[in-house]
mmCIF file of C-alpha atoms and ligand atoms in Angstrom:
data_model
loop_
_atom_site.group_PDB
_atom_site.id
_atom_site.type_symbol
_atom_site.label_atom_id
_atom_site.label_comp_id
_atom_site.label_asym_id
_atom_site.label_seq_id
_atom_site.Cartn_x
_atom_site.Cartn_y
_atom_site.Cartn_z
ATOM 1 C CA MET Y 1 -7.529 19.304 4.406
ATOM 2 C CA PRO Y 2 -7.920 21.257 1.591
ATOM 3 C CA SER Y 3 -11.549 22.595 0.389
ATOM 4 C CA ASN Y 4 -13.025 21.234 -2.823
ATOM 5 C CA ASP Y 5 -13.020 24.712 -4.238
ATOM 6 C CA LYS Y 6 -9.327 25.166 -3.447
ATOM 7 C CA ILE Y 7 -8.869 21.728 -5.211
ATOM 8 C CA THR Y 8 -10.744 22.534 -8.133
ATOM 9 C CA ASP Y 9 -8.888 25.692 -8.504
ATOM 10 C CA ILE Y 10 -5.560 24.276 -8.693
ATOM 11 C CA ILE Y 11 -6.133 21.303 -10.769
ATOM 12 C CA ASN Y 12 -8.181 23.667 -13.270
ATOM 13 C CA ARG Y 13 -4.764 25.736 -13.506
ATOM 14 C CA ALA Y 14 -2.660 22.897 -13.873
ATOM 15 C CA TYR Y 15 -4.737 21.785 -16.624
ATOM 16 C CA GLU Y 16 -4.681 25.132 -18.295
ATOM 17 C CA THR Y 17 -0.777 25.539 -17.602
ATOM 18 C CA TYR Y 18 0.245 22.122 -18.933
ATOM 19 C CA LYS Y 19 -2.381 21.382 -21.722
ATOM 20 C CA ASP Y 20 -0.384 22.110 -24.145
ATOM 21 C CA LEU Y 21 2.969 21.045 -22.998
ATOM 22 C CA ASP Y 22 3.943 18.262 -25.660
ATOM 23 C CA ARG Y 23 7.492 17.249 -24.776
ATOM 24 C CA GLY Y 24 8.006 13.436 -24.162
ATOM 25 C CA LYS Y 25 7.139 10.325 -26.489
ATOM 26 C CA LEU Y 26 4.937 7.815 -26.581
ATOM 27 C CA ALA Y 27 5.770 4.322 -25.166
ATOM 28 C CA ASP Y 28 5.761 2.189 -28.373
ATOM 29 C CA TYR Y 29 7.660 -0.657 -27.564
ATOM 30 C CA ILE Y 30 4.562 -1.988 -26.944
ATOM 31 C CA PRO Y 31 3.305 -0.920 -30.564
ATOM 32 C CA GLU Y 32 -0.317 -0.535 -29.284
ATOM 33 C CA LEU Y 33 0.592 2.166 -26.876
ATOM 34 C CA GLY Y 34 1.988 4.425 -29.711
ATOM 35 C CA LYS Y 35 -1.360 4.816 -31.009
ATOM 36 C CA ALA Y 36 -2.814 6.847 -27.814
ATOM 37 C CA ASP Y 37 -3.830 10.355 -28.607
ATOM 38 C CA ILE Y 38 -1.317 12.847 -27.361
ATOM 39 C CA LYS Y 39 -3.600 15.525 -26.435
ATOM 40 C CA ASN Y 40 -5.483 13.533 -23.561
ATOM 41 C CA PHE Y 41 -4.900 14.687 -20.274
ATOM 42 C CA GLY Y 42 -6.988 14.155 -17.348
ATOM 43 C CA ILE Y 43 -6.354 15.260 -13.836
ATOM 44 C CA SER Y 44 -8.344 13.741 -10.887
ATOM 45 C CA VAL Y 45 -8.543 13.944 -6.915
ATOM 46 C CA THR Y 46 -10.742 11.724 -4.637
ATOM 47 C CA THR Y 47 -11.135 12.737 -1.175
ATOM 48 C CA VAL Y 48 -11.068 10.263 1.811
ATOM 49 C CA LYS Y 49 -14.715 11.448 2.049
ATOM 50 C CA GLY Y 50 -15.210 9.828 -1.487
ATOM 51 C CA GLU Y 51 -15.622 12.959 -3.283
ATOM 52 C CA THR Y 52 -14.179 13.379 -6.744
ATOM 53 C CA ILE Y 53 -13.020 16.445 -8.425
ATOM 54 C CA SER Y 54 -11.535 16.371 -12.127
ATOM 55 C CA VAL Y 55 -10.894 18.349 -15.099
ATOM 56 C CA GLY Y 56 -9.806 17.204 -18.638
ATOM 57 C CA ASN Y 57 -10.387 13.835 -20.124
ATOM 58 C CA ALA Y 58 -10.764 12.103 -16.689
ATOM 59 C CA ASP Y 59 -13.005 9.509 -18.217
ATOM 60 C CA THR Y 60 -10.776 8.472 -21.027
ATOM 61 C CA MET Y 61 -9.789 4.855 -20.854
ATOM 62 C CA PHE Y 62 -6.179 3.890 -20.901
ATOM 63 C CA SER Y 63 -4.311 0.300 -19.958
ATOM 64 C CA ILE Y 64 -2.970 0.531 -16.488
ATOM 65 C CA GLN Y 65 0.433 -1.090 -16.916
ATOM 66 C CA SER Y 66 2.611 -0.604 -13.985
ATOM 67 C CA ILE Y 67 0.333 1.027 -12.054
ATOM 68 C CA SER Y 68 -1.354 -2.421 -11.384
ATOM 69 C CA LYS Y 69 2.089 -3.624 -9.529
ATOM 70 C CA PRO Y 70 1.693 -2.394 -5.847
ATOM 71 C CA PHE Y 71 -1.765 -3.718 -5.950
ATOM 72 C CA VAL Y 72 -0.666 -6.867 -7.067
ATOM 73 C CA PHE Y 73 2.182 -6.861 -4.417
ATOM 74 C CA GLY Y 74 -0.769 -6.322 -2.026
ATOM 75 C CA MET Y 75 -2.379 -9.350 -3.302
ATOM 76 C CA ALA Y 76 0.545 -11.484 -2.847
ATOM 77 C CA LEU Y 77 0.942 -10.058 0.735
ATOM 78 C CA GLU Y 78 -2.281 -10.851 1.926
ATOM 79 C CA GLY Y 79 -2.310 -14.433 -0.092
ATOM 80 C CA HIS Y 80 0.757 -15.439 1.313
ATOM 81 C CA GLY Y 81 2.014 -13.459 4.218
ATOM 82 C CA THR Y 82 4.960 -10.944 4.638
ATOM 83 C CA ALA Y 83 7.680 -13.403 5.084
ATOM 84 C CA HIS Y 84 6.954 -15.874 1.863
ATOM 85 C CA VAL Y 85 6.636 -12.846 -0.178
ATOM 86 C CA ARG Y 86 9.793 -11.222 1.375
ATOM 87 C CA SER Y 87 11.476 -14.671 0.403
ATOM 88 C CA ARG Y 88 10.329 -13.823 -3.414
ATOM 89 C CA VAL Y 89 11.041 -10.115 -3.478
ATOM 90 C CA GLY Y 90 13.232 -7.461 -2.094
ATOM 91 C CA VAL Y 91 12.420 -3.971 -1.074
ATOM 92 C CA GLU Y 92 15.509 -2.114 -2.820
ATOM 93 C CA PRO Y 93 15.159 0.588 -5.189
ATOM 94 C CA THR Y 94 17.122 -0.459 -8.361
ATOM 95 C CA GLY Y 95 18.594 2.461 -10.063
ATOM 96 C CA GLU Y 96 17.989 0.619 -13.006
ATOM 97 C CA PRO Y 97 15.197 0.925 -15.819
ATOM 98 C CA PHE Y 98 11.667 -0.926 -14.793
ATOM 99 C CA HIS Y 99 12.437 -3.562 -17.451
ATOM 100 C CA SER Y 100 16.317 -4.169 -16.639
ATOM 101 C CA ILE Y 101 16.859 -7.967 -16.686
ATOM 102 C CA ILE Y 102 20.395 -8.106 -14.784
ATOM 103 C CA ARG Y 103 19.986 -7.292 -11.512
ATOM 104 C CA LEU Y 104 18.484 -10.377 -9.395
ATOM 105 C CA GLN Y 105 20.136 -9.863 -6.046
ATOM 106 C CA ALA Y 106 23.436 -11.341 -5.793
ATOM 107 C CA LYS Y 107 22.988 -13.724 -2.768
ATOM 108 C CA SER Y 108 19.415 -14.175 -2.502
ATOM 109 C CA LYS Y 109 18.533 -14.209 -6.348
ATOM 110 C CA ARG Y 110 15.382 -12.232 -5.653
ATOM 111 C CA PRO Y 111 14.470 -9.464 -7.937
ATOM 112 C CA SER Y 112 15.149 -6.237 -6.435
ATOM 113 C CA ASN Y 113 11.646 -4.922 -5.437
ATOM 114 C CA PRO Y 114 7.764 -5.550 -6.682
ATOM 115 C CA LEU Y 115 7.772 -2.496 -8.778
ATOM 116 C CA VAL Y 116 10.355 -3.485 -11.318
ATOM 117 C CA ASN Y 117 8.994 -5.888 -13.927
ATOM 118 C CA ALA Y 118 10.966 -8.612 -12.667
ATOM 119 C CA GLY Y 119 9.760 -8.301 -8.734
ATOM 120 C CA ALA Y 120 6.120 -7.393 -10.511
ATOM 121 C CA ILE Y 121 6.200 -10.954 -12.445
ATOM 122 C CA ALA Y 122 7.277 -12.641 -9.261
ATOM 123 C CA MET Y 123 4.152 -11.072 -7.501
ATOM 124 C CA THR Y 124 1.900 -12.229 -10.266
ATOM 125 C CA ASP Y 125 3.288 -15.681 -9.940
ATOM 126 C CA LEU Y 126 1.858 -15.533 -6.434
ATOM 127 C CA VAL Y 127 -1.789 -14.745 -7.552
ATOM 128 C CA ASN Y 128 -3.585 -17.729 -5.960
ATOM 129 C CA GLY Y 129 -6.122 -19.830 -8.034
ATOM 130 C CA ASN Y 130 -6.611 -23.495 -9.308
ATOM 131 C CA SER Y 131 -6.785 -22.608 -12.610
ATOM 132 C CA HIS Y 132 -5.247 -19.831 -14.929
ATOM 133 C CA GLU Y 133 -9.135 -18.980 -15.419
ATOM 134 C CA GLU Y 134 -9.622 -18.540 -11.411
ATOM 135 C CA ARG Y 135 -6.479 -16.914 -11.315
ATOM 136 C CA ILE Y 136 -7.554 -13.862 -13.761
ATOM 137 C CA GLN Y 137 -10.544 -13.667 -12.040
ATOM 138 C CA ASN Y 138 -9.011 -13.363 -8.829
ATOM 139 C CA LEU Y 139 -6.669 -10.589 -9.874
ATOM 140 C CA GLN Y 140 -9.714 -8.655 -11.863
ATOM 141 C CA SER Y 141 -11.761 -8.743 -9.097
ATOM 142 C CA ALA Y 142 -9.142 -7.603 -6.561
ATOM 143 C CA LEU Y 143 -8.011 -4.724 -8.436
ATOM 144 C CA ALA Y 144 -12.121 -3.869 -9.095
ATOM 145 C CA LYS Y 145 -12.443 -3.381 -5.293
ATOM 146 C CA TYR Y 146 -10.107 -0.336 -5.679
ATOM 147 C CA THR Y 147 -11.820 1.205 -8.464
ATOM 148 C CA GLY Y 148 -15.361 0.202 -7.313
ATOM 149 C CA ARG Y 149 -16.308 -0.823 -10.688
ATOM 150 C CA PRO Y 150 -15.934 -3.925 -12.758
ATOM 151 C CA LEU Y 151 -12.514 -3.566 -15.068
ATOM 152 C CA ASP Y 152 -12.364 -4.795 -18.856
ATOM 153 C CA MET Y 153 -8.886 -5.294 -20.411
ATOM 154 C CA ASP Y 154 -8.082 -3.421 -23.736
ATOM 155 C CA GLU Y 155 -7.619 -6.514 -25.925
ATOM 156 C CA SER Y 156 -5.348 -4.761 -28.473
ATOM 157 C CA VAL Y 157 -2.834 -3.584 -25.882
ATOM 158 C CA TYR Y 158 -2.956 -7.076 -24.408
ATOM 159 C CA LEU Y 159 -2.251 -8.909 -27.672
ATOM 160 C CA SER Y 160 0.424 -6.135 -28.617
ATOM 161 C CA GLU Y 161 2.215 -6.687 -25.461
ATOM 162 C CA LYS Y 162 1.869 -10.286 -25.634
ATOM 163 C CA ALA Y 163 3.323 -10.633 -28.996
ATOM 164 C CA THR Y 164 6.261 -8.580 -28.281
ATOM 165 C CA GLY Y 165 6.951 -9.028 -24.524
ATOM 166 C CA HIS Y 166 10.329 -11.442 -24.971
ATOM 167 C CA ARG Y 167 12.311 -9.529 -22.440
ATOM 168 C CA ASN Y 168 9.492 -9.845 -19.798
ATOM 169 C CA ARG Y 169 9.631 -13.561 -20.700
ATOM 170 C CA ALA Y 170 12.940 -14.072 -20.688
ATOM 171 C CA THR Y 171 13.052 -12.348 -17.315
ATOM 172 C CA ALA Y 172 10.351 -14.787 -16.233
ATOM 173 C CA HIS Y 173 12.654 -17.677 -17.509
ATOM 174 C CA LEU Y 174 15.740 -16.575 -15.554
ATOM 175 C CA MET Y 175 14.050 -16.093 -12.266
ATOM 176 C CA LEU Y 176 12.614 -19.722 -13.222
ATOM 177 C CA HIS Y 177 16.096 -20.745 -13.216
ATOM 178 C CA PHE Y 178 16.591 -19.611 -9.801
ATOM 179 C CA GLY Y 179 13.768 -20.963 -8.198
ATOM 180 C CA MET Y 180 11.849 -17.679 -7.741
ATOM 181 C CA VAL Y 181 8.718 -18.411 -9.845
ATOM 182 C CA GLU Y 182 6.650 -21.752 -10.470
ATOM 183 C CA PRO Y 183 7.312 -23.570 -13.652
ATOM 184 C CA ARG Y 184 3.879 -22.198 -14.883
ATOM 185 C CA ILE Y 185 5.549 -19.265 -16.648
ATOM 186 C CA ASP Y 186 3.743 -19.059 -19.928
ATOM 187 C CA GLU Y 187 0.355 -18.803 -17.613
ATOM 188 C CA THR Y 188 1.639 -16.385 -15.424
ATOM 189 C CA THR Y 189 3.372 -14.227 -17.982
ATOM 190 C CA ASP Y 190 -0.020 -14.209 -19.894
ATOM 191 C CA LEU Y 191 -1.354 -13.009 -16.481
ATOM 192 C CA TYR Y 192 0.986 -10.422 -16.037
ATOM 193 C CA PHE Y 193 0.103 -9.021 -19.792
ATOM 194 C CA ARG Y 194 -3.560 -9.156 -18.735
ATOM 195 C CA GLN Y 195 -2.889 -7.203 -15.295
ATOM 196 C CA CYS Y 196 -0.934 -4.550 -17.451
ATOM 197 C CA SER Y 197 -3.869 -4.100 -19.891
ATOM 198 C CA TYR Y 198 -7.037 -3.172 -17.684
ATOM 199 C CA LYS Y 199 -8.359 -0.296 -18.826
ATOM 200 C CA ILE Y 200 -8.985 2.553 -16.047
ATOM 201 C CA THR Y 201 -9.170 6.509 -16.006
ATOM 202 C CA SER Y 202 -7.807 9.251 -14.251
ATOM 203 C CA ASP Y 203 -10.990 9.249 -12.032
ATOM 204 C CA ASP Y 204 -10.473 5.672 -11.351
ATOM 205 C CA LEU Y 205 -6.636 6.164 -10.439
ATOM 206 C CA SER Y 206 -8.008 8.748 -7.819
ATOM 207 C CA VAL Y 207 -10.525 6.259 -6.227
ATOM 208 C CA MET Y 208 -7.563 3.800 -6.141
ATOM 209 C CA ALA Y 209 -5.086 6.034 -4.645
ATOM 210 C CA ALA Y 210 -7.617 7.355 -2.184
ATOM 211 C CA THR Y 211 -8.575 3.713 -1.034
ATOM 212 C CA LEU Y 212 -4.931 3.401 0.040
ATOM 213 C CA ALA Y 213 -5.099 6.993 1.600
ATOM 214 C CA ASN Y 214 -8.266 5.730 3.353
ATOM 215 C CA ASN Y 215 -6.146 2.665 4.948
ATOM 216 C CA GLY Y 216 -7.522 0.180 2.273
ATOM 217 C CA ILE Y 217 -11.329 1.014 2.234
ATOM 218 C CA ASN Y 218 -12.521 2.304 -0.859
ATOM 219 C CA PRO Y 219 -14.274 5.643 0.234
ATOM 220 C CA LYS Y 220 -16.820 5.365 -2.525
ATOM 221 C CA SER Y 221 -18.225 1.628 -1.875
ATOM 222 C CA GLN Y 222 -16.863 1.541 1.782
ATOM 223 C CA ASP Y 223 -15.760 -2.161 0.765
ATOM 224 C CA ARG Y 224 -12.287 -3.047 2.009
ATOM 225 C CA ALA Y 225 -9.662 -3.944 -0.831
ATOM 226 C CA LEU Y 226 -6.639 -4.241 1.415
ATOM 227 C CA LEU Y 227 -6.011 -5.346 4.863
ATOM 228 C CA SER Y 228 -4.685 -2.239 6.881
ATOM 229 C CA GLU Y 229 -1.654 -4.015 7.997
ATOM 230 C CA HIS Y 230 -0.262 -4.195 4.300
ATOM 231 C CA VAL Y 231 -1.045 -0.597 3.234
ATOM 232 C CA LYS Y 232 1.818 0.621 4.581
ATOM 233 C CA SER Y 233 4.158 -1.978 2.904
ATOM 234 C CA LEU Y 234 2.494 -0.702 -0.586
ATOM 235 C CA LEU Y 235 3.108 2.799 0.581
ATOM 236 C CA THR Y 236 6.669 2.357 1.357
ATOM 237 C CA LEU Y 237 7.594 0.854 -1.998
ATOM 238 C CA MET Y 238 5.634 3.290 -3.815
ATOM 239 C CA PHE Y 239 7.791 5.839 -2.084
ATOM 240 C CA THR Y 240 11.011 4.292 -2.836
ATOM 241 C CA CYS Y 241 10.381 2.703 -6.032
ATOM 242 C CA GLY Y 242 7.478 4.052 -7.538
ATOM 243 C CA LEU Y 243 8.743 6.073 -10.309
ATOM 244 C CA TYR Y 244 11.354 4.391 -11.701
ATOM 245 C CA THR Y 245 14.763 5.903 -12.311
ATOM 246 C CA TYR Y 246 12.957 9.143 -11.195
ATOM 247 C CA ALA Y 247 11.923 7.908 -7.495
ATOM 248 C CA GLY Y 248 14.596 9.796 -5.714
ATOM 249 C CA GLU Y 249 13.920 12.806 -7.772
ATOM 250 C CA TRP Y 250 10.496 12.162 -6.931
ATOM 251 C CA ALA Y 251 10.601 11.496 -3.167
ATOM 252 C CA PHE Y 252 12.862 14.940 -2.723
ATOM 253 C CA ARG Y 253 10.477 17.084 -5.088
ATOM 254 C CA VAL Y 254 7.125 15.806 -4.670
ATOM 255 C CA GLY Y 255 7.192 13.389 -1.592
ATOM 256 C CA ILE Y 256 4.288 11.231 -1.518
ATOM 257 C CA PRO Y 257 4.388 7.516 -2.339
ATOM 258 C CA ALA Y 258 3.256 7.140 -6.208
ATOM 259 C CA LYS Y 259 3.155 4.687 -8.923
ATOM 260 C CA SER Y 260 3.435 5.579 -12.732
ATOM 261 C CA GLY Y 261 2.750 3.535 -16.011
ATOM 262 C CA VAL Y 262 4.286 3.612 -19.469
ATOM 263 C CA SER Y 263 1.022 4.338 -20.749
ATOM 264 C CA GLY Y 264 1.179 7.709 -19.244
ATOM 265 C CA GLY Y 265 -1.121 7.453 -15.776
ATOM 266 C CA ILE Y 266 0.396 8.561 -12.432
ATOM 267 C CA LEU Y 267 -1.120 7.859 -9.220
ATOM 268 C CA GLY Y 268 -0.223 9.422 -5.741
ATOM 269 C CA VAL Y 269 -1.524 8.816 -2.402
ATOM 270 C CA VAL Y 270 -1.646 11.674 0.260
ATOM 271 C CA PRO Y 271 -2.359 9.165 3.432
ATOM 272 C CA GLY Y 272 -5.552 10.164 5.489
ATOM 273 C CA VAL Y 273 -6.185 13.256 3.000
ATOM 274 C CA MET Y 274 -6.807 12.113 -0.828
ATOM 275 C CA GLY Y 275 -5.832 9.950 -4.001
ATOM 276 C CA ILE Y 276 -4.637 11.958 -7.172
ATOM 277 C CA GLY Y 277 -4.882 10.245 -10.929
ATOM 278 C CA VAL Y 278 -3.420 12.298 -13.758
ATOM 279 C CA TYR Y 279 -3.388 10.902 -17.335
ATOM 280 C CA SER Y 280 -1.554 12.120 -20.354
ATOM 281 C CA PRO Y 281 0.655 9.780 -22.686
ATOM 282 C CA LEU Y 282 3.742 11.402 -23.708
ATOM 283 C CA VAL Y 283 6.687 10.001 -21.219
ATOM 284 C CA ASP Y 284 10.036 11.047 -20.438
ATOM 285 C CA LYS Y 285 12.951 8.989 -20.514
ATOM 286 C CA HIS Y 286 12.134 7.443 -17.465
ATOM 287 C CA GLY Y 287 8.815 6.227 -18.641
ATOM 288 C CA ASN Y 288 6.921 9.031 -16.648
ATOM 289 C CA SER Y 289 3.721 10.999 -17.910
ATOM 290 C CA VAL Y 290 5.911 14.285 -18.568
ATOM 291 C CA ARG Y 291 2.514 16.662 -17.911
ATOM 292 C CA GLY Y 292 1.831 14.129 -14.868
ATOM 293 C CA ILE Y 293 5.240 15.174 -13.313
ATOM 294 C CA ARG Y 294 4.381 18.727 -13.995
ATOM 295 C CA VAL Y 295 1.159 18.616 -12.301
ATOM 296 C CA PHE Y 296 2.186 16.491 -9.102
ATOM 297 C CA LYS Y 297 4.876 19.066 -8.572
ATOM 298 C CA ASN Y 298 2.479 21.711 -8.924
ATOM 299 C CA LEU Y 299 -0.238 20.347 -6.507
ATOM 300 C CA ALA Y 300 2.668 19.276 -4.207
ATOM 301 C CA THR Y 301 3.894 22.760 -3.741
ATOM 302 C CA GLU Y 302 0.398 24.466 -3.771
ATOM 303 C CA LEU Y 303 -1.235 21.963 -1.376
ATOM 304 C CA GLY Y 304 2.151 21.387 0.748
ATOM 305 C CA LEU Y 305 1.700 17.528 0.126
ATOM 306 C CA HIS Y 306 5.140 16.464 0.657
ATOM 307 C CA MET Y 307 4.987 13.606 3.551
ATOM 308 C CA PHE Y 308 7.573 15.545 5.546
ATOM 309 C CA SER Y 309 5.926 18.936 5.392
ATOM 310 C CA HIS Y 310 3.239 18.243 7.337
ATOM 311 C CA SER Y 311 1.263 21.158 6.509
ATOM 312 C CA ILE Y 312 -1.934 19.307 4.955
ATOM 313 C CA ARG Y 313 -2.507 17.104 7.944
ATOM 314 C CA LYS Y 314 -1.911 19.874 10.563
ATOM 315 C CA SER Y 315 -4.848 21.763 9.244
ATOM 316 C CA PRO Y 316 -8.065 20.974 10.504
HETATM 317 N N1 LIG L 1 3.371 -3.952 -19.377
HETATM 318 C C1 LIG L 1 4.790 -3.163 -19.243
HETATM 319 C C2 LIG L 1 5.981 -3.790 -19.132
HETATM 320 O O1 LIG L 1 5.923 -4.910 -18.874
HETATM 321 C C3 LIG L 1 4.737 -2.326 -18.131
HETATM 322 C C4 LIG L 1 5.753 -1.363 -17.792
HETATM 323 C C5 LIG L 1 5.317 -0.131 -17.398
HETATM 324 O O2 LIG L 1 4.317 0.560 -17.242
HETATM 325 N N2 LIG L 1 6.787 0.572 -16.820
HETATM 326 O O3 LIG L 1 6.807 -3.510 -19.937
#
C-alpha cells in the first residue's frame, strides 16, 4: 500500500506534466458535451481506508456517461441473478466502437457485452421498478451508494442526448426485434439517457472505484453498494472491455479494471488498494480522455499497479 505522501507526490507531478497537453477533441456528437472547458483536469485517488487525495479540478462536475455502465450491470446482476443477465448480454470484447449497432451475437442475438451501448441499454432495461419514476429512483439511489452522496442530473446534457440519440434508439429497436429487451423502449432509452447524465466529479469517480476496490463497500460511508459476489463480474468486464477499442492496449500497458466515458472521465480500480478517478474532457479517437490515459500510465508505472505485477499488493 503506497503512502499518502507518495500518492500526493505522484499525482501532483502527473498534473503538472499533462495540464498543458491539448491533444484530442471534445465529444460533440452529444452537442452539449461540445461546450466543456478543455482546461478542466482533475486527478483523485481514494484509498480503501476512505481517504481521498486529489489535485486540480477535482470537484468540477461533468456527466458520468459510459462510466455508469458497469454499475448498472451490477444492478442487473443483483436484481435478476447472473443466469438471467447472461441470457441478455455476452461478455466478449467487440473490437467495434462503443455505439456500433452491427454486432449482436450471431446465434444468441445478445449484445456482446454490457459496456458497449447495446449491452448497456439491455442492462438498463433490467432496472426494476413498478413505474418509470420508480425505475429512475432505483437507478439513482443505486449509483448514489457508490458516490456516498445524492446525485443530480445535468438537465442540458440529458436533453441534448435525448434529442439526438437516434442511434441508441435504433439499437434498442433492433434488440426489441430480437426479443432482448422489453417493449417499453421509450422509457428504457429515456432511463439510459438519464443514467448517462448524472453529474459527478473526479473525487466521486475515485470513491466509486474505491468501493469496488473495497469489495463492494463504500469506504467512506461503510454502506454496501454491491454484493461482493458480483464485484468480480464487474471488474472482469471492466478489465476486458472498459476502454472501448483501446481495451487490449490498456490491459497490456496499465493493467487494471477501468471504465471511461466520452465526457472525459476514467475510473480505475486497484483491488484491495485504491480507486482512481481522472477527468479531462479532450478525448482521443477511441473516446478515451487523452490526459486521463497518460495519468493512468504514469500511475501504473510509478506505483506498479498492473494486476499481474503484484508489487503493490505485496508491500505491507
Ligand atoms: N451517452 C453516451 C452514448 O450513449 C455514452 C457513450 C460513452 O460514454 N461512450 O453515446
